PDB file of C-alpha atoms and ligand atoms in Angstrom:
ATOM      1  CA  UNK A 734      -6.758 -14.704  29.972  1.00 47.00           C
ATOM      2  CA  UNK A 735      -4.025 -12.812  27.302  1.00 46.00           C
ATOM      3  CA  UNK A 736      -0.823 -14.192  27.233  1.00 47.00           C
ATOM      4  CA  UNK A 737      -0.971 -17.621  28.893  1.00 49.00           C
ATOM      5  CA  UNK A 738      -1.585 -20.813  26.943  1.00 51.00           C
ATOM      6  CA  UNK A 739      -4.259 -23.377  28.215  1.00 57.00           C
ATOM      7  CA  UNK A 740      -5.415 -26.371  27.600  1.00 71.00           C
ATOM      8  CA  UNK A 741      -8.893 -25.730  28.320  1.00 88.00           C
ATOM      9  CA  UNK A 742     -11.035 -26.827  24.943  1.00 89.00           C
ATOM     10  CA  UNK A 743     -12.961 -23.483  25.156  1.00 95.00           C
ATOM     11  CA  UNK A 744     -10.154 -21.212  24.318  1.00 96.00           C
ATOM     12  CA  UNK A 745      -7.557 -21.225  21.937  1.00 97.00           C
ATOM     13  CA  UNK A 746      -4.556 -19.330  20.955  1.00 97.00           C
ATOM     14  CA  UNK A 747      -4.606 -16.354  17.602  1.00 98.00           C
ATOM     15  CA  UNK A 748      -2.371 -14.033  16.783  1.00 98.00           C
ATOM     16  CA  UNK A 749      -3.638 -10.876  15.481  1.00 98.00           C
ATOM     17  CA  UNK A 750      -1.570  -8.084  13.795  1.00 98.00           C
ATOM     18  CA  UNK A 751      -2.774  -4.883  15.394  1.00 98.00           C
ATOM     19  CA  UNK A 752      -1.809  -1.503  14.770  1.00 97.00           C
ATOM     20  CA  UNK A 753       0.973  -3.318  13.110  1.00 96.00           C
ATOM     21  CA  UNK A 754       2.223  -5.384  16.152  1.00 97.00           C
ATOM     22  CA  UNK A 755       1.812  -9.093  15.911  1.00 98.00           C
ATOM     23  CA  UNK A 756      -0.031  -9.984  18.817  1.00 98.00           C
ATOM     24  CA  UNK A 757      -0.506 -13.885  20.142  1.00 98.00           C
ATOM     25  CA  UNK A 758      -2.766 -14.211  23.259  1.00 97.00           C
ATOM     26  CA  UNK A 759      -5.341 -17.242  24.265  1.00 98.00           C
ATOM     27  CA  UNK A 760      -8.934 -16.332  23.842  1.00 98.00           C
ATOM     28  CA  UNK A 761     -12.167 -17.928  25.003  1.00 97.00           C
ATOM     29  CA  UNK A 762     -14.104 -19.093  21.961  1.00 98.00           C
ATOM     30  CA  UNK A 763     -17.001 -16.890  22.932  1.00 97.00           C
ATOM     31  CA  UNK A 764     -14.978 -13.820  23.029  1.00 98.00           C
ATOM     32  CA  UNK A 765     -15.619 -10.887  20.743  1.00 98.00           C
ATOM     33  CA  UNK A 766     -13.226  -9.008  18.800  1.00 98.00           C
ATOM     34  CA  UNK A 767     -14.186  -6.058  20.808  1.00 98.00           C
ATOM     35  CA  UNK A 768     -13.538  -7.289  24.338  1.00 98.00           C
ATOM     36  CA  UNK A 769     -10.319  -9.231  23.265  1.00 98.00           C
ATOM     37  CA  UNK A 770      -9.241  -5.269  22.017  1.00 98.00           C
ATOM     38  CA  UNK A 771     -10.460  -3.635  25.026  1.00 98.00           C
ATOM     39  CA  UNK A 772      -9.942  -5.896  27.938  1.00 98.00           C
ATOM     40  CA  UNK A 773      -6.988  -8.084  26.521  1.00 98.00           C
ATOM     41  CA  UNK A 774      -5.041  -5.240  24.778  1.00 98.00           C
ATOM     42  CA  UNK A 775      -6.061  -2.813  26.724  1.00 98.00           C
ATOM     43  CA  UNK A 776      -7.119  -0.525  23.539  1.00 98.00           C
ATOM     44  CA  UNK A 777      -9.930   1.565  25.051  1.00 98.00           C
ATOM     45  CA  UNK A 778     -10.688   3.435  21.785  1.00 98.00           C
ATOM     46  CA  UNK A 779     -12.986   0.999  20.015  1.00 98.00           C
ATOM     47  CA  UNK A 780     -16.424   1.488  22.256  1.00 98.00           C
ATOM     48  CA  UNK A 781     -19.320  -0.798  23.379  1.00 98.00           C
ATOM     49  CA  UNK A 782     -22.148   1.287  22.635  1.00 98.00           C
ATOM     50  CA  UNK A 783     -25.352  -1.300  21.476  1.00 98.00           C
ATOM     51  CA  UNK A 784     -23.085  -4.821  21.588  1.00 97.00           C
ATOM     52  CA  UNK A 785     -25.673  -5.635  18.736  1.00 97.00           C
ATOM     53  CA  UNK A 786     -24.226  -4.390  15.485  1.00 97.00           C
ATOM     54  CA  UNK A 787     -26.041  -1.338  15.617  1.00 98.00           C
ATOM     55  CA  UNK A 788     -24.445   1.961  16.849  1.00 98.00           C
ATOM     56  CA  UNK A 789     -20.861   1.535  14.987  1.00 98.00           C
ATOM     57  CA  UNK A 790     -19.432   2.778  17.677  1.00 98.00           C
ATOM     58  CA  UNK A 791     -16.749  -0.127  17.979  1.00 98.00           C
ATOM     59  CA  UNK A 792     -16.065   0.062  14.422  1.00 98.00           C
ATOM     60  CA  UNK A 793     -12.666  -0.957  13.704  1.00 98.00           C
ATOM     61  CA  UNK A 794     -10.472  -2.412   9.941  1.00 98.00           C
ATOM     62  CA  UNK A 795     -10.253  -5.911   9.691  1.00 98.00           C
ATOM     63  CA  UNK A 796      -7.828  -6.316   7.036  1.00 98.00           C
ATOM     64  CA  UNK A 797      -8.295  -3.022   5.860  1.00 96.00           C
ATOM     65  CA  UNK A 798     -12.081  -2.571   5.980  1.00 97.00           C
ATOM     66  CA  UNK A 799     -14.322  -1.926   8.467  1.00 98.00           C
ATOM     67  CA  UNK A 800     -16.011  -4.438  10.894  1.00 98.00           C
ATOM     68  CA  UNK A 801     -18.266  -4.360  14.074  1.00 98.00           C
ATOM     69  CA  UNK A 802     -15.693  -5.527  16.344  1.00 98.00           C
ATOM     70  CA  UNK A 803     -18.716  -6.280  18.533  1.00 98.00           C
ATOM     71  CA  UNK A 804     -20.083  -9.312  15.954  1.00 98.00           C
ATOM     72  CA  UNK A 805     -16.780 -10.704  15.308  1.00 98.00           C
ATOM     73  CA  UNK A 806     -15.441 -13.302  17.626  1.00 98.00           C
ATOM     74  CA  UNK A 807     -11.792 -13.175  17.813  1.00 98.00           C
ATOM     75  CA  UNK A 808     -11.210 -16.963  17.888  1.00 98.00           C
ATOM     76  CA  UNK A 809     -12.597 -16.495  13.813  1.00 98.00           C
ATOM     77  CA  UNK A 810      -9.947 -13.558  13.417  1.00 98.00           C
ATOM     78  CA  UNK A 811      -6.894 -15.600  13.680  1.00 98.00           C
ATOM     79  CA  UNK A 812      -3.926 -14.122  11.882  1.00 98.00           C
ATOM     80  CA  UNK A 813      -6.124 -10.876  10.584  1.00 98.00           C
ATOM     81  CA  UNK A 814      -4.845  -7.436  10.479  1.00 98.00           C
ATOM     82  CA  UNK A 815      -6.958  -4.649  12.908  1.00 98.00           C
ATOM     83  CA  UNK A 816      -6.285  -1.335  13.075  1.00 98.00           C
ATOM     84  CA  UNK A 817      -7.982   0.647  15.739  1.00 98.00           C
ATOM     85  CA  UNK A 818      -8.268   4.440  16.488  1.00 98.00           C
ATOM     86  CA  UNK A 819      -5.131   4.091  18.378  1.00 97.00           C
ATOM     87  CA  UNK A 820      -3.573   2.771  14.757  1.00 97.00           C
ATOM     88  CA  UNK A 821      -4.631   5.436  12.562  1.00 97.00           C
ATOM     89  CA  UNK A 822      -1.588   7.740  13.528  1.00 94.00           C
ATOM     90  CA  UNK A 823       1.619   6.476  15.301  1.00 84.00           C
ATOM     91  CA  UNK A 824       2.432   7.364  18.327  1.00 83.00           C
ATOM     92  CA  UNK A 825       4.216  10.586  18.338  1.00 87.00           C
ATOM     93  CA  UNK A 826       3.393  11.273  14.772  1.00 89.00           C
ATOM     94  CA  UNK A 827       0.892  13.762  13.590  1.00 95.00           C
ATOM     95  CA  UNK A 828      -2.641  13.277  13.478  1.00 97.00           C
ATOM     96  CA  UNK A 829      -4.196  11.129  10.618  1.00 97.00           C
ATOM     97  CA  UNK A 830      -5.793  13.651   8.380  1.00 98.00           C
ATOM     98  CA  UNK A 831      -9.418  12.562   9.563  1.00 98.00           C
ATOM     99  CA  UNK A 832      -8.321  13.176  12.942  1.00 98.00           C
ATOM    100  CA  UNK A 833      -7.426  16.701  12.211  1.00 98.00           C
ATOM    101  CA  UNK A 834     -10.227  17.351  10.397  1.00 98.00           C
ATOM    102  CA  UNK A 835     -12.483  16.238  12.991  1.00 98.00           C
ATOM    103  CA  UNK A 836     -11.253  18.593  15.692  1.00 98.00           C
ATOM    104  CA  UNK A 837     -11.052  21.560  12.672  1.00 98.00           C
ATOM    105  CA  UNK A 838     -14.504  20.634  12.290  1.00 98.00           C
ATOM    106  CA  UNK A 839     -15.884  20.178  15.673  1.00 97.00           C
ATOM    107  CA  UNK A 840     -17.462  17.252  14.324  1.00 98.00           C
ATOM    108  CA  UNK A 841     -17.852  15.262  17.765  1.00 97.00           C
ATOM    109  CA  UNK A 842     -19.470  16.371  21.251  1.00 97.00           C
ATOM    110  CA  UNK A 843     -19.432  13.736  23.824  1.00 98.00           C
ATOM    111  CA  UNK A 844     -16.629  11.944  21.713  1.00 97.00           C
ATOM    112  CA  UNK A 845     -18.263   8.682  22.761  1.00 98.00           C
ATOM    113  CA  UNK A 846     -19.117   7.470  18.858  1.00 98.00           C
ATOM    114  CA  UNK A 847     -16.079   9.344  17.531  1.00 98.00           C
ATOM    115  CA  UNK A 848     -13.146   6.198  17.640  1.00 98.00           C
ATOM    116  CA  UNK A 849     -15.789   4.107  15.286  1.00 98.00           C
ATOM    117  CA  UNK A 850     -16.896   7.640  12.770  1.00 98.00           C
ATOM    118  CA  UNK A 851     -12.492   7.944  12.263  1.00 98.00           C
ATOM    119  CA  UNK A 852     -12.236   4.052  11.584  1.00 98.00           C
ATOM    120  CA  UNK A 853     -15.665   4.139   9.214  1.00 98.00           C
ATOM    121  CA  UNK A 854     -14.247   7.495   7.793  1.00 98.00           C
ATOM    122  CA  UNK A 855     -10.949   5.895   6.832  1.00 98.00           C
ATOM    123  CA  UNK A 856     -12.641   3.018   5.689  1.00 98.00           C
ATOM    124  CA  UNK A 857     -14.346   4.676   3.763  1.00 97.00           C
ATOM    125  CA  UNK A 858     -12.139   6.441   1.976  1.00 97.00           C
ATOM    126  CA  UNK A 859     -10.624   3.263   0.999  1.00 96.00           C
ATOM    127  CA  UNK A 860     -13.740   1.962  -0.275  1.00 96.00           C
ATOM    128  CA  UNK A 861     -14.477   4.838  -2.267  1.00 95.00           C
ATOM    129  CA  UNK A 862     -11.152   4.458  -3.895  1.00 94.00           C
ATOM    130  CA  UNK A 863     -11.436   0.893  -4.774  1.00 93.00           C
ATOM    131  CA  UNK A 864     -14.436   1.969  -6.739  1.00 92.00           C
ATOM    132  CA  UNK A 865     -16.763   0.025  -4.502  1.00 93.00           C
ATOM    133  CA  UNK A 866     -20.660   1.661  -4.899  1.00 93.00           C
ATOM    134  CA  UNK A 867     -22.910   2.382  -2.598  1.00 95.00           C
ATOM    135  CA  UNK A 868     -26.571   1.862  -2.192  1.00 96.00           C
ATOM    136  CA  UNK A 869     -26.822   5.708  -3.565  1.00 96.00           C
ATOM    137  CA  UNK A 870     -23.938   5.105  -6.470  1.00 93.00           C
ATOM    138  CA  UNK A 871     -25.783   5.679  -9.432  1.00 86.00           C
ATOM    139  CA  UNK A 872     -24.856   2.473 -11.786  1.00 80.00           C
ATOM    140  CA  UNK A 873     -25.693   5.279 -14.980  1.00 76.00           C
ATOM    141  CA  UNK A 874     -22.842   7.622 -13.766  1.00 69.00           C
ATOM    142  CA  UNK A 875     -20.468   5.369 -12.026  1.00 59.00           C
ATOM    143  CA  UNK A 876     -17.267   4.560 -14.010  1.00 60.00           C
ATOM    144  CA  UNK A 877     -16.576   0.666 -14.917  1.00 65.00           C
ATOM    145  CA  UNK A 878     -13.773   1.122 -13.069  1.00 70.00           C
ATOM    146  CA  UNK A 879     -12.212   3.825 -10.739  1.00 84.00           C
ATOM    147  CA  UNK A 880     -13.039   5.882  -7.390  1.00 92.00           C
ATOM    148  CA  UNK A 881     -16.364   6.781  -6.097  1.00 93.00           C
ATOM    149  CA  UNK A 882     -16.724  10.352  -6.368  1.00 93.00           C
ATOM    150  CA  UNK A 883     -17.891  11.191  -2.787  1.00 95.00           C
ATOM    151  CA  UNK A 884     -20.611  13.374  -2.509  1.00 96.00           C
ATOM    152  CA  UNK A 885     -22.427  14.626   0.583  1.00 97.00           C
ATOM    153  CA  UNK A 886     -25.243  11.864  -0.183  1.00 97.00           C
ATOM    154  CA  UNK A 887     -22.433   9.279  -0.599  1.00 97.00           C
ATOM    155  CA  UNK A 888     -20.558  10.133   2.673  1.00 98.00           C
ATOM    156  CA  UNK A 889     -24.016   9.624   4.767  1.00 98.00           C
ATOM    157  CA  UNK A 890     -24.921   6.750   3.087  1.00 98.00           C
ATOM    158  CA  UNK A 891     -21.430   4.985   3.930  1.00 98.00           C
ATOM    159  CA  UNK A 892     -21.660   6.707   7.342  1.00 98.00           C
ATOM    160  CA  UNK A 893     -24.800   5.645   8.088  1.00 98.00           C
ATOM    161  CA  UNK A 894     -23.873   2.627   9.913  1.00 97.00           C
ATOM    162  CA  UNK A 895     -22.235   4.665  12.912  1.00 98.00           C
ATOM    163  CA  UNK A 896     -24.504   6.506  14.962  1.00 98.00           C
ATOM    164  CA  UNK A 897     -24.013   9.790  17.054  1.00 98.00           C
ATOM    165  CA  UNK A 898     -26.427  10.461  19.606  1.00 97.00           C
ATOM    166  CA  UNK A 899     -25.114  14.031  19.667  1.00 97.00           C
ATOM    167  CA  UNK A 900     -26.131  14.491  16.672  1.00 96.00           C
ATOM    168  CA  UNK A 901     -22.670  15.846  15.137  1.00 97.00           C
ATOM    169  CA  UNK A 902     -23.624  14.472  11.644  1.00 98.00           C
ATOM    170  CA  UNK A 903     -23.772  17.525   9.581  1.00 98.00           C
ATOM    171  CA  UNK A 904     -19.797  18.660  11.011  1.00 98.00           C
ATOM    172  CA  UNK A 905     -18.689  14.685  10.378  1.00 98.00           C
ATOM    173  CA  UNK A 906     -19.571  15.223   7.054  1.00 98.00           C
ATOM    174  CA  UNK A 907     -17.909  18.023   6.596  1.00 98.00           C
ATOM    175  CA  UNK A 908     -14.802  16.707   8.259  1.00 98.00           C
ATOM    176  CA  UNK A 909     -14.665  13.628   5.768  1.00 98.00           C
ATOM    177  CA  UNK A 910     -15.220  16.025   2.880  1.00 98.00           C
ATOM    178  CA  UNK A 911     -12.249  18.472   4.297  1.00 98.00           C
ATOM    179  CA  UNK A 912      -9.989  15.239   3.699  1.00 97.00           C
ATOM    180  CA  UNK A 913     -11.289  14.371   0.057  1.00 95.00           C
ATOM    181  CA  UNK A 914     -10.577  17.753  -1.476  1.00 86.00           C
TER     182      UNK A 914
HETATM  183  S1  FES B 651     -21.206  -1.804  19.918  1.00 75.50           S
HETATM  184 FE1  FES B 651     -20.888  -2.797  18.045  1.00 75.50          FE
HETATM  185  S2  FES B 651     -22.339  -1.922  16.696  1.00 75.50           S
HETATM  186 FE2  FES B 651     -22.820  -1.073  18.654  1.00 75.50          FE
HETATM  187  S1  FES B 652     -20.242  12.780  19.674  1.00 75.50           S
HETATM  188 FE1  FES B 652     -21.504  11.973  21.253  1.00 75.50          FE
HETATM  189  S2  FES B 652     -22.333  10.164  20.434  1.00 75.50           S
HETATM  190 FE2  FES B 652     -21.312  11.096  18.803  1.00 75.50          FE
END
């Protein structure tokens, strides 16, 4: 289906920057972001867990923040930017920081959730930055303006979309926390 143009009126043509490579392959309409990744690109990283928006574990950035790549369909994500796990750190170049701290941390058993807990770690972190709150950000002590301090209780909340049925929680805190300091 990638690659080839058609004339077929249930697939159409995008062209998606990811992990910083412009990218122009013909999609059917019902395709999700997730498959076109996976099975077009051949980037394996992003994972199917529920295909219902509600494991995480094919979290990926869509222009910089994160999206269930399994609710998205890709025909809608025409000239977007998507980073995946295999984004996050170059090939040949050190691990991204959340990577590291991951492994440092053991903060992953079966692995299977761990692509979508980087991607919703590093977005995040971005989030946090941008001064976005959370449903735990307490309006009283939140600056107008600023970062999110992230506390323990704010990294779970903004986790909590990405489930780990390893149970690795209290280490993928930690991991996120090791990269904040
Ligand atoms: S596979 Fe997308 S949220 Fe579970
Ligand atoms: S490490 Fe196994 S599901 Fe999270």
């Amino acid at each position: 289906m990638s690659e080839q143009s058609t004339s077929s009126p249930y697939q159409s043509s995008v062209t998606l920057r990811v992990n910083g490579t412009p990218r122009t392959l013909t999609v059917d309409h019902r395709a999700t972001l997730l498959d076109v990744l996976r099975e077009d690109l051949g980037l394996t990283g992003a994972k199917k867990g529920c295909d219902h928006g509600q494991c995480g574990a094919c979290t990926v950035l869509v222009d910089g923040r994160r999206a269930n790549g399994c609710l998205l369909l890709a025909v809608a994500q025409d000239g977007s930017t998507v980073t995946t796990v295999e984004g996050l750190a170059p090939e040949g170049a050190p691990l991204h920081p959340l990577q590291q701290a991951f492994l440092d941390r053991d903060a992953l058993q079966c692995g299977y959730c761990t692509p979508g807990q980087l991607c919703s770690a590093a977005g995040l972190l971005a989030e946090a930055a941008a001064g976005h709150p959370s449903y735990v950000t307490d309006p009283a002590a939140a600056p107008a303006q600023g970062p999110v301090v992230l506390t323990p209780e704010e990294i779970r909340e903004r986790m909590s979309g990405n489930l780990c049925r390893c149970g690795a929680y209290p280490h993928i805190v930690q991991a996120v926390e090791d990269v904040i300091r």
